Amino acid sequence: MENLESYLIKNICCIGAGYVGGPTMAVIADKCPTIEVNVVDIDHKRIKSWNEEDLSRLPVFEPGLDNLIKKNRNKNLFFTTKIEDSIKKADMVFISVNTPTKKNGVGAGLASDLCWVESCARQVAEFAQSHTIVVEKSTLPVRTAEAIESILNANLNADKEQDKSFSVLSNPEFLAEGSAINDLINPDRVLIGGRDIKAMNALKSIYLSWVDQNKILYSSLWSSELSKLVSNAFLAQRISSINSISALCEKTDADIREVSMAIGRDKRIGANFLNVSPGFGGSCFKKDILNLVYLANYYGLPEVSQYWEQVVKINDWQKKRISNLIIKKLFGTISGKKIAVLGFAFKANTNDTRESAAISICQDFLIEGAKVAIHDPKVDPKQISLHLNQSQKDLEELNSMQGGWQFFENIYESISDSDAILILTEWDQYKDIDWFKVSNIMRSPSWVFDTRSIVNETSIKKTNLNYWNIGSIQ
Ligand code: NAD
Ligand code: UGA
């Protein structure tokens, strides 16, 4: 018979007020008005932004998020830097902190850096009171729960006087940026990994406020942790597959859109995630696959590791082949030429730039001495400078700078006098560009490079612009 025992959850603390913590907790607070939700972060500036009156200044741009914040903030949803107090009050603590690729030491460049997760576990161990359910929301290497449990329990042993105990669950997040609120409200599935059925039921009861119970899956901790990595690896693999075929289409007069459509109609393959692109970006695909590569090697499976590594290699190759191709089309040199880069976010409907294809492509242009004119409707230029200024500084030191980059708020100003336009993000604004107007304000011969295949071909072909559409005959 099904075990329905559960803990009662009245207070939640989420550690990490980022792209996952903020939206996820906003949805939980909205759907569970009787639960108090405190989202905490060590980054005081970020917490201040979450508390901004002006909702256009929230740290995360996500369609629908501003309304949820407006409706629930300071009712049962709080953004605060009071980490200790929030942990003390909580029956359930979500760990939702960053897990980037390690930069130094063992596993550098591949393994996930778990120092932030570990520091959360130590804080929870210290400040929690009575029974606390600790939920891994961050994406973590398989068997991380073991380390978290050791930290939590080590503290218990040292402090036998206190009446506290812990259950650890894995509840990976599958939202995609740009559609996070919809993904959270209508998930394909919610995965709960654990051993303590009472704690698993408690987390399930939260989701049952809005998710159909058939979509809530139970598994072991290890299957849950690994499923998240594998899910991202499979999605990224599809993109690398289609991007690799885009290069073959360009050589053979086939068209990648027709190929995507034809293969996607096979129900066994499915139509999603077959859009050609300049390469996948975002904070997770690359880091999670590299983590998988590291784990496979760690467990003595080099063939498995090499197989997945290729997904990342093809992605890097796709970005490089685009910058090389543009240089070649512009007579082998872009030194002193103006290139308008439309879109810096790693996909549309987000202000996130992490691992965006725009970063390495713009860096390539800067190295070649181009004048890079960047437009993006949501990305803060300060964010762009964090990615590009280092390369600009290196170049100044080399004394070979003829170009540099500049941010434009107006699309047509970024395009004016340019030799080429490169569309990198599929923002709706770029679908409505007036190509006739553009053809009059560019320098001739002028090129439009479309890496998202969003330009209306019929209208651009009526102009004198040279048009390159990824994955079709050139
Ligand atoms: P993020 O960098 O936007 O946010 C993480 C936050 O955690 C930061 O604000 C940081 O200051 C804070 N933090 C770090 N250590 C802390 C500590 N000890 N105490 C309090 N705050 C601390 O990261 P994110 O994009 O929200 O990703 C978080 C996790 O979720 C990662 O493991 C990621 O792989 C995973 N994930 C991300 C997405 C996504 O779309 N971004 C989707 C699914 C899963
Ligand atoms: C991805 C996954 O889709 C989420 O399920 C997962 O939770 C998340 O990673 C994570 O773990 O962080 P996200 O990176 O936000 O979400 O966005 P995606 O829609 O997956 O796009 C990732 C990149 O792939 C973008 O650069 C996008 O332009 C690119 N992409 C996507 C393509 O090139 N082609 C496609 O068909 C789809």
Coordinates of C-alpha atoms and ligand atoms in Angstrom, one line a residue:
M1 CA 0.0 0.0 0.0
E2 CA 1.2 3.5 -0.8
N3 CA 2.8 5.3 2.2
L4 CA 1.2 8.7 2.6
E5 CA 3.0 9.8 5.7
S6 CA 4.4 13.4 5.3
Y7 CA 5.9 16.3 7.1
L8 CA 3.9 19.6 7.3
I9 CA 5.7 22.4 5.5
K10 CA 4.9 25.9 6.6
N11 CA 8.1 27.7 5.9
I12 CA 10.6 27.4 3.0
C13 CA 14.1 28.9 2.7
C14 CA 15.7 29.0 -0.7
I15 CA 19.4 29.6 -0.8
G16 CA 20.4 31.3 -4.0
A17 CA 18.3 34.1 -5.6
G18 CA 19.4 33.5 -9.2
Y19 CA 17.7 32.4 -12.4
V20 CA 16.3 29.3 -10.7
G21 CA 15.8 30.3 -7.1
G22 CA 13.9 33.6 -8.0
P23 CA 11.4 32.2 -10.5
T24 CA 10.9 28.8 -8.8
M25 CA 10.1 30.4 -5.4
A26 CA 7.9 33.0 -7.0
V27 CA 5.7 30.2 -8.4
I28 CA 5.7 28.1 -5.2
A29 CA 4.7 31.3 -3.2
D30 CA 2.0 32.0 -5.7
K31 CA 0.6 28.5 -5.7
C32 CA 1.0 27.8 -1.9
P33 CA -0.3 31.0 -0.2
T34 CA -0.1 29.3 3.2
I35 CA 3.6 28.7 3.0
E36 CA 6.1 31.5 3.8
V37 CA 9.0 31.5 1.3
N38 CA 12.2 33.3 2.1
V39 CA 14.8 33.6 -0.8
V40 CA 18.2 34.4 0.5
D41 CA 21.5 35.3 -1.1
I42 CA 25.0 36.4 -0.2
D43 CA 24.9 38.9 -3.0
H44 CA 23.3 41.9 -1.3
K45 CA 23.0 43.8 -4.6
R46 CA 21.0 41.0 -6.1
I47 CA 18.6 40.9 -3.1
K48 CA 18.2 44.7 -3.4
S49 CA 17.3 44.3 -7.1
W50 CA 14.7 41.6 -6.2
N51 CA 13.1 44.1 -3.9
E52 CA 13.1 47.0 -6.5
E53 CA 9.8 48.9 -6.7
D54 CA 10.4 49.3 -10.4
L55 CA 9.8 45.7 -11.7
S56 CA 11.7 46.4 -14.9
R57 CA 14.9 46.4 -12.7
L58 CA 14.5 42.8 -11.3
P59 CA 17.8 41.0 -11.7
V60 CA 16.2 38.3 -13.9
F61 CA 14.1 39.1 -17.0
E62 CA 11.6 36.3 -17.6
P63 CA 8.2 36.8 -19.2
G64 CA 5.5 36.7 -16.5
L65 CA 7.9 36.9 -13.6
D66 CA 7.2 40.6 -12.8
N67 CA 3.5 39.9 -12.3
L68 CA 4.2 37.1 -9.9
I69 CA 6.6 39.2 -7.9
K70 CA 4.2 42.1 -7.8
K71 CA 1.4 39.8 -6.5
N72 CA 3.3 37.9 -3.9
R73 CA 6.3 39.9 -2.7
N74 CA 6.2 40.8 1.0
K75 CA 3.0 38.8 1.4
N76 CA 4.4 35.2 1.6
L77 CA 7.5 35.7 -0.6
F78 CA 10.5 37.6 0.8
F79 CA 13.9 38.3 -0.6
T80 CA 16.4 38.8 2.2
T81 CA 20.1 38.6 3.1
K82 CA 19.1 37.2 6.6
I83 CA 20.4 33.7 5.8
E84 CA 20.8 32.5 9.4
D85 CA 17.2 33.5 10.4
S86 CA 15.7 32.1 7.3
I87 CA 17.3 28.7 7.7
K88 CA 16.3 28.6 11.4
K89 CA 12.6 29.2 10.5
A90 CA 12.5 26.7 7.6
D91 CA 11.0 23.2 7.5
M92 CA 12.4 22.8 4.0
V93 CA 15.6 24.4 2.5
F94 CA 16.2 24.5 -1.2
I95 CA 19.8 24.7 -2.3
S96 CA 19.7 26.7 -5.5
V97 CA 23.2 28.1 -5.8
N98 CA 25.5 28.2 -8.8
T99 CA 27.6 25.1 -9.7
P100 CA 29.9 26.3 -12.4
T101 CA 32.8 24.4 -14.0
K102 CA 35.9 24.3 -11.7
K103 CA 38.6 26.7 -12.7
N104 CA 41.5 25.3 -10.7
G105 CA 42.7 22.1 -9.1
V106 CA 41.5 18.5 -9.5
G107 CA 39.0 18.3 -12.4
A108 CA 39.6 21.9 -13.5
G109 CA 37.8 22.7 -16.8
L110 CA 35.4 19.7 -16.4
A111 CA 34.1 19.0 -12.9
S112 CA 31.5 21.2 -11.2
D113 CA 32.7 23.5 -8.5
L114 CA 30.7 22.5 -5.4
C115 CA 32.2 25.0 -3.0
W116 CA 28.9 27.1 -2.9
V117 CA 26.8 23.9 -2.3
E118 CA 29.2 22.8 0.4
S119 CA 29.0 26.2 2.1
C120 CA 25.2 26.0 2.0
A121 CA 25.2 22.6 3.6
R122 CA 27.5 23.9 6.4
Q123 CA 25.2 26.8 7.0
V124 CA 22.1 24.6 7.1
A125 CA 24.0 22.2 9.5
E126 CA 24.7 25.0 11.8
F127 CA 21.5 27.0 11.8
A128 CA 18.7 24.5 11.2
Q129 CA 16.4 23.6 14.0
S130 CA 14.4 20.4 14.6
H131 CA 13.7 18.3 11.4
T132 CA 14.8 20.0 8.2
I133 CA 14.3 18.7 4.7
V134 CA 17.2 19.8 2.4
V135 CA 16.4 19.8 -1.3
E136 CA 19.1 19.8 -4.0
K137 CA 17.6 22.2 -6.6
S138 CA 21.0 23.0 -8.1
T139 CA 22.3 20.7 -10.8
L140 CA 24.8 18.4 -9.1
P141 CA 27.1 15.5 -10.0
V142 CA 25.7 12.1 -9.2
R143 CA 26.3 11.1 -5.5
T144 CA 26.6 14.7 -4.2
A145 CA 23.7 14.0 -1.8
E146 CA 26.2 11.7 0.0
A147 CA 28.6 14.6 0.7
I148 CA 25.7 16.9 1.8
E149 CA 24.4 14.2 4.2
S150 CA 27.9 13.8 5.6
I151 CA 28.2 17.5 6.3
L152 CA 24.8 17.7 7.9
N153 CA 25.3 14.6 10.0
A154 CA 28.9 15.5 11.1
N155 CA 27.5 18.6 12.7
L156 CA 24.8 16.5 14.4
N157 CA 27.4 14.2 16.0
A158 CA 29.3 17.2 17.3
D159 CA 26.2 18.7 18.8
K160 CA 24.2 15.9 20.4
E161 CA 22.3 18.2 22.7
Q162 CA 20.3 19.7 19.9
D163 CA 17.1 18.1 18.7
K164 CA 17.7 18.3 14.9
S165 CA 17.7 16.0 12.0
F166 CA 17.8 16.1 8.3
S167 CA 16.4 14.4 5.2
V168 CA 18.1 15.1 1.8
L169 CA 16.2 15.1 -1.4
S170 CA 17.1 15.7 -5.0
N171 CA 14.6 17.7 -7.0
P172 CA 16.4 18.9 -10.2
E173 CA 15.0 21.9 -12.0
F174 CA 14.1 21.5 -15.7
L175 CA 13.0 25.0 -16.6
A176 CA 14.5 26.8 -19.6
E177 CA 15.2 30.5 -19.5
G178 CA 12.8 32.7 -21.4
S179 CA 9.9 30.3 -20.7
A180 CA 10.7 29.6 -17.0
I181 CA 7.4 30.6 -15.6
N182 CA 5.4 28.5 -18.1
D183 CA 7.8 25.6 -17.6
L184 CA 7.4 25.8 -13.8
I185 CA 3.6 26.0 -14.0
N186 CA 3.3 23.3 -16.6
P187 CA 6.2 21.0 -16.1
D188 CA 6.6 17.8 -18.2
R189 CA 7.5 16.1 -15.0
V190 CA 8.7 16.8 -11.5
L191 CA 11.4 14.5 -10.3
I192 CA 11.9 13.8 -6.6
G193 CA 14.8 11.5 -5.6
G194 CA 15.3 10.4 -2.0
R195 CA 15.1 7.7 0.6
D196 CA 12.9 9.3 3.3
I197 CA 9.4 8.7 1.9
K198 CA 7.9 11.2 4.5
A199 CA 10.1 14.0 3.2
M200 CA 9.4 13.0 -0.5
N201 CA 5.7 13.2 0.2
A202 CA 6.1 16.6 1.8
L203 CA 7.8 18.0 -1.3
K204 CA 5.2 16.2 -3.5
S205 CA 2.4 17.9 -1.5
I206 CA 3.8 21.3 -2.4
Y207 CA 3.9 20.5 -6.2
L208 CA 0.4 18.9 -5.9
S209 CA -1.0 22.4 -5.4
W210 CA -0.7 22.8 -9.1
V211 CA 0.9 19.8 -10.8
D212 CA -1.0 16.7 -11.8
Q213 CA 0.2 13.8 -9.6
N214 CA 0.9 11.6 -12.7
K215 CA 3.7 14.0 -13.5
I216 CA 5.4 13.7 -10.2
L217 CA 8.0 10.9 -10.4
Y218 CA 9.9 9.3 -7.5
S219 CA 13.3 7.8 -7.9
S220 CA 16.5 7.1 -5.9
L221 CA 18.7 10.1 -5.1
W222 CA 21.4 8.9 -7.6
S223 CA 19.0 8.4 -10.5
S224 CA 17.5 11.8 -9.9
E225 CA 20.9 13.6 -9.8
L226 CA 22.1 11.7 -12.9
S227 CA 18.8 12.2 -14.8
K228 CA 19.3 16.0 -14.7
L229 CA 22.8 15.8 -16.2
V230 CA 21.7 13.3 -18.8
S231 CA 18.6 15.3 -19.7
N232 CA 20.7 18.4 -20.5
A233 CA 23.2 16.2 -22.4
F234 CA 20.5 14.7 -24.6
L235 CA 19.1 18.1 -25.4
A236 CA 22.5 19.6 -26.2
Q237 CA 23.3 16.5 -28.3
R238 CA 20.3 17.2 -30.5
I239 CA 21.5 20.7 -31.2
S240 CA 25.0 19.6 -31.9
S241 CA 23.6 17.0 -34.3
I242 CA 21.5 19.5 -36.2
N243 CA 24.3 22.1 -36.2
S244 CA 26.8 19.6 -37.6
I245 CA 24.3 18.7 -40.4
S246 CA 23.9 22.5 -41.2
A247 CA 27.5 22.6 -42.3
L248 CA 26.8 19.6 -44.6
C249 CA 23.7 21.2 -46.0
E250 CA 25.7 24.3 -47.0
K251 CA 28.0 22.1 -49.0
T252 CA 25.4 19.9 -50.7
D253 CA 22.5 22.3 -51.6
A254 CA 20.2 20.6 -49.0
D255 CA 18.4 22.9 -46.6
I256 CA 18.6 22.4 -42.9
R257 CA 15.1 23.6 -42.2
E258 CA 13.7 21.0 -44.6
V259 CA 15.9 18.3 -43.1
S260 CA 14.8 19.3 -39.5
M261 CA 11.2 19.2 -40.5
A262 CA 11.5 15.9 -42.3
I263 CA 13.3 14.1 -39.5
G264 CA 11.2 15.8 -36.8
R265 CA 8.0 14.3 -38.2
D266 CA 9.2 10.9 -37.2
K267 CA 7.5 10.5 -33.8
R268 CA 10.4 8.5 -32.5
I269 CA 12.7 11.5 -33.1
G270 CA 10.2 14.4 -32.4
A271 CA 10.2 17.9 -33.6
N272 CA 11.7 19.8 -30.6
F273 CA 15.2 21.0 -30.3
L274 CA 16.1 20.7 -34.0
N275 CA 16.5 24.4 -34.6
V276 CA 19.8 25.3 -36.2
S277 CA 21.8 27.9 -34.4
P278 CA 25.2 29.5 -33.9
G279 CA 25.8 27.0 -31.2
F280 CA 24.1 26.4 -27.9
G281 CA 24.8 28.8 -25.0
G282 CA 23.5 29.2 -21.5
S283 CA 25.0 28.5 -18.2
C284 CA 24.2 24.8 -18.1
F285 CA 24.5 22.7 -21.2
K286 CA 28.3 23.0 -21.5
K287 CA 29.0 22.8 -17.8
D288 CA 26.7 19.8 -17.3
I289 CA 28.1 17.8 -20.3
L290 CA 31.6 18.6 -19.1
N291 CA 30.6 17.3 -15.7
L292 CA 29.3 14.1 -17.3
V293 CA 32.6 13.8 -19.2
Y294 CA 34.4 14.1 -15.9
L295 CA 32.2 11.6 -14.1
A296 CA 32.6 9.0 -16.9
N297 CA 36.3 9.4 -16.7
Y298 CA 36.3 9.3 -12.9
Y299 CA 34.4 6.0 -13.0
G300 CA 36.8 4.5 -15.6
L301 CA 34.7 4.9 -18.7
P302 CA 36.8 6.8 -21.2
E303 CA 34.7 5.8 -24.2
V304 CA 31.6 7.2 -22.6
S305 CA 33.5 10.3 -21.7
Q306 CA 34.8 10.9 -25.3
Y307 CA 31.4 10.3 -26.8
W308 CA 29.8 13.2 -24.8
E309 CA 32.8 15.4 -25.1
Q310 CA 32.2 15.5 -28.8
V311 CA 28.9 17.3 -28.3
V312 CA 30.8 20.3 -26.8
K313 CA 33.6 20.1 -29.4
I314 CA 31.1 20.4 -32.3
N315 CA 29.4 23.3 -30.5
D316 CA 32.7 25.2 -30.2
W317 CA 33.4 24.4 -33.8
Q318 CA 30.1 25.7 -35.0
K319 CA 30.8 29.1 -33.4
K320 CA 34.3 29.2 -34.9
R321 CA 33.1 28.2 -38.3
I322 CA 30.7 31.2 -38.3
S323 CA 33.3 33.8 -37.4
N324 CA 35.7 32.3 -40.0
L325 CA 33.0 32.2 -42.7
I326 CA 32.2 35.9 -42.1
I327 CA 35.8 36.9 -42.3
K328 CA 36.2 34.9 -45.6
K329 CA 33.0 36.5 -47.1
L330 CA 34.3 40.0 -46.3
F331 CA 37.4 39.4 -48.5
G332 CA 39.5 37.8 -45.8
T333 CA 39.8 40.8 -43.5
I334 CA 37.4 42.6 -41.2
S335 CA 40.0 45.0 -39.8
G336 CA 38.4 48.4 -39.4
K337 CA 35.1 47.1 -40.8
K338 CA 31.9 47.7 -38.9
I339 CA 29.9 44.5 -38.0
A340 CA 26.5 44.9 -36.4
V341 CA 25.8 42.1 -34.0
L342 CA 22.1 41.7 -33.3
G343 CA 21.5 39.8 -30.1
F344 CA 23.9 39.1 -27.3
A345 CA 21.7 37.0 -25.0
F346 CA 22.2 33.2 -25.4
K347 CA 18.6 32.9 -26.6
A348 CA 15.5 35.1 -26.9
N349 CA 13.4 36.3 -24.0
T350 CA 16.2 36.3 -21.4
N351 CA 18.8 38.9 -20.3
D352 CA 21.2 36.1 -19.6
T353 CA 24.5 36.0 -21.5
R354 CA 26.3 33.2 -19.9
E355 CA 28.1 31.0 -22.6
S356 CA 26.3 32.9 -25.3
A357 CA 27.7 32.2 -28.8
A358 CA 28.0 36.0 -29.1
I359 CA 30.9 36.1 -26.6
S360 CA 33.4 34.0 -28.6
I361 CA 32.2 35.3 -32.0
C362 CA 32.6 39.0 -30.9
Q363 CA 36.0 38.1 -29.3
D364 CA 37.1 36.7 -32.7
F365 CA 35.9 39.9 -34.4
L366 CA 37.8 42.1 -31.9
I367 CA 41.0 40.1 -32.4
E368 CA 40.7 40.7 -36.2
G369 CA 40.3 44.5 -35.4
A370 CA 36.7 44.9 -36.4
K371 CA 34.3 47.6 -35.1
V372 CA 31.6 45.6 -33.4
A373 CA 28.3 47.3 -32.9
I374 CA 26.1 45.3 -30.5
H375 CA 22.4 45.5 -30.0
D376 CA 20.3 43.6 -27.6
P377 CA 16.8 44.5 -26.3
K378 CA 17.3 43.1 -22.8
V379 CA 21.0 42.7 -22.1
D380 CA 22.7 45.3 -19.9
P381 CA 25.9 46.6 -21.7
K382 CA 27.7 46.3 -18.4
Q383 CA 27.2 42.6 -18.7
I384 CA 28.7 42.6 -22.2
S385 CA 31.7 44.5 -21.0
L386 CA 32.4 41.8 -18.4
H387 CA 32.7 39.3 -21.3
L388 CA 34.5 41.5 -23.9
N389 CA 36.6 44.1 -22.1
Q390 CA 39.3 41.6 -21.1
S391 CA 39.9 40.8 -24.8
Q392 CA 39.8 44.5 -25.6
K393 CA 42.4 45.1 -23.0
D394 CA 44.6 42.3 -24.2
L395 CA 44.5 43.8 -27.7
E396 CA 45.3 47.2 -26.5
E397 CA 48.4 45.7 -24.9
L398 CA 49.3 44.1 -28.2
N399 CA 48.9 47.6 -29.7
S400 CA 47.0 46.2 -32.7
M401 CA 43.6 47.6 -32.0
Q402 CA 41.8 49.2 -34.9
G403 CA 38.3 48.4 -33.7
G404 CA 36.5 47.8 -30.5
W405 CA 32.9 47.3 -29.4
Q406 CA 30.1 49.7 -28.8
F407 CA 26.5 49.1 -27.6
F408 CA 23.5 50.6 -29.4
E409 CA 19.9 50.8 -28.1
N410 CA 18.6 51.4 -31.5
I411 CA 18.8 48.6 -34.1
Y412 CA 19.1 50.9 -37.1
E413 CA 21.9 52.9 -35.5
S414 CA 23.9 49.8 -34.8
I415 CA 23.4 48.9 -38.5
S416 CA 24.2 52.3 -40.0
D417 CA 27.4 52.3 -42.1
S418 CA 28.1 48.7 -41.3
D419 CA 29.6 46.2 -43.7
A420 CA 27.8 43.3 -42.3
I421 CA 25.0 42.3 -39.9
L422 CA 25.1 39.2 -37.9
I423 CA 21.9 37.9 -36.3
L424 CA 22.8 35.8 -33.2
T425 CA 19.7 35.8 -31.1
E426 CA 16.2 35.1 -32.3
W427 CA 14.5 38.2 -30.8
D428 CA 11.2 39.0 -32.4
Q429 CA 12.4 42.6 -33.1
Y430 CA 14.8 41.2 -35.7
K431 CA 12.1 39.4 -37.6
D432 CA 10.5 42.7 -38.4
I433 CA 13.6 44.6 -39.6
D434 CA 12.9 46.7 -42.7
W435 CA 15.5 45.3 -45.1
F436 CA 14.9 47.9 -47.7
K437 CA 15.7 50.7 -45.2
V438 CA 18.7 48.6 -44.1
S439 CA 20.1 48.3 -47.6
N440 CA 20.2 52.1 -47.8
I441 CA 22.1 52.7 -44.6
M442 CA 24.8 50.0 -45.0
R443 CA 28.1 50.2 -46.8
S444 CA 28.3 48.2 -50.0
P445 CA 28.9 45.4 -50.6
S446 CA 26.7 44.6 -47.6
W447 CA 26.1 41.3 -46.0
V448 CA 23.5 39.9 -43.7
F449 CA 24.4 36.7 -41.8
D450 CA 21.5 34.9 -40.3
T451 CA 22.4 32.2 -37.8
R452 CA 18.9 31.8 -36.5
S453 CA 17.2 31.6 -39.8
I454 CA 14.6 34.2 -38.9
V455 CA 14.9 36.7 -41.8
N456 CA 12.0 36.8 -44.3
E457 CA 13.9 35.6 -47.3
T458 CA 11.4 36.9 -49.8
S459 CA 11.7 40.5 -48.6
I460 CA 15.5 40.5 -48.2
K461 CA 16.0 39.0 -51.7
K462 CA 14.2 42.1 -53.1
T463 CA 17.1 44.3 -51.9
N464 CA 20.8 44.4 -52.9
L465 CA 21.9 42.9 -49.7
N466 CA 24.0 39.7 -49.8
Y467 CA 22.2 37.2 -47.6
W468 CA 23.7 34.2 -45.9
N469 CA 21.2 31.9 -44.2
I470 CA 22.7 29.1 -42.0
G471 CA 22.4 25.6 -43.3
S472 CA 21.3 26.4 -46.8
I473 CA 23.2 26.7 -50.2
Q474 CA 25.5 29.7 -50.3
Ligands
NAD1 P1 22.8 32.0 -10.5 O1 24.2 32.2 -10.6 O2 21.8 32.8 -11.3 O3 22.3 32.1 -9.0 C1 22.9 31.4 -7.9 C2 22.9 32.4 -6.7 O4 23.4 31.7 -5.6 C3 23.8 33.6 -6.9 O5 23.0 34.8 -6.7 C4 24.8 33.5 -5.7 O6 25.2 34.7 -5.1 C5 24.0 32.6 -4.7 N1 24.9 31.9 -3.8 C6 26.0 31.2 -4.0 N2 26.5 30.7 -2.8 C7 25.6 31.1 -1.8 C8 25.6 30.9 -0.4 N3 26.4 30.1 0.2 N4 24.6 31.5 0.3 C9 23.6 32.2 -0.4 N5 23.6 32.5 -1.7 C10 24.6 31.9 -2.4 O7 22.5 30.4 -10.9 P2 21.2 29.8 -11.6 O8 21.2 30.0 -13.0 O9 20.0 30.1 -10.8 O10 21.6 28.2 -11.3 C11 21.5 27.7 -10.1 C12 21.6 26.1 -10.2 O11 20.5 25.7 -10.9 C13 22.8 25.6 -11.0 O12 23.3 24.4 -10.4 C14 22.3 25.4 -12.4 O13 23.0 24.4 -13.0 C15 20.9 24.9 -12.1 N6 19.9 25.2 -13.1 C16 19.9 26.4 -13.8 C17 18.9 26.6 -14.7 C18 18.9 27.9 -15.5 O14 18.1 28.0 -16.4 N7 19.7 28.9 -15.2 C19 17.9 25.7 -15.0 C20 18.0 24.5 -14.3 C21 18.9 24.2 -13.4
UGA2 C1 18.3 24.3 -20.8 C2 17.2 23.1 -20.8 O1 16.4 23.3 -21.9 C3 16.4 23.1 -19.5 O2 15.6 22.0 -19.5 C4 17.4 23.0 -18.3 O3 16.6 23.1 -17.1 C5 18.4 24.2 -18.4 O4 19.1 24.1 -19.6 C6 19.4 24.1 -17.3 O5 19.7 23.1 -16.7 O6 20.0 25.2 -17.1 P1 18.2 26.9 -21.2 O7 19.7 26.7 -21.3 O8 17.7 27.9 -20.3 O9 17.5 25.5 -20.7 O10 17.5 27.2 -22.6 P2 17.3 26.2 -23.9 O11 16.0 26.6 -24.5 O12 17.6 24.8 -23.6 O13 18.5 26.7 -24.9 C7 19.8 26.5 -24.7 C8 20.6 26.9 -25.9 O14 20.4 26.0 -27.0 C9 20.3 28.3 -26.4 O15 21.5 28.9 -26.8 C10 19.4 28.0 -27.6 O16 19.4 29.1 -28.5 C11 20.0 26.8 -28.1 N1 19.0 26.0 -28.9 C12 17.9 25.5 -28.4 C13 19.3 25.7 -30.2 O17 20.4 26.1 -30.7 N2 18.4 25.0 -31.0 C14 17.3 24.5 -30.4 O18 16.5 23.8 -31.2 C15 17.0 24.8 -29.1

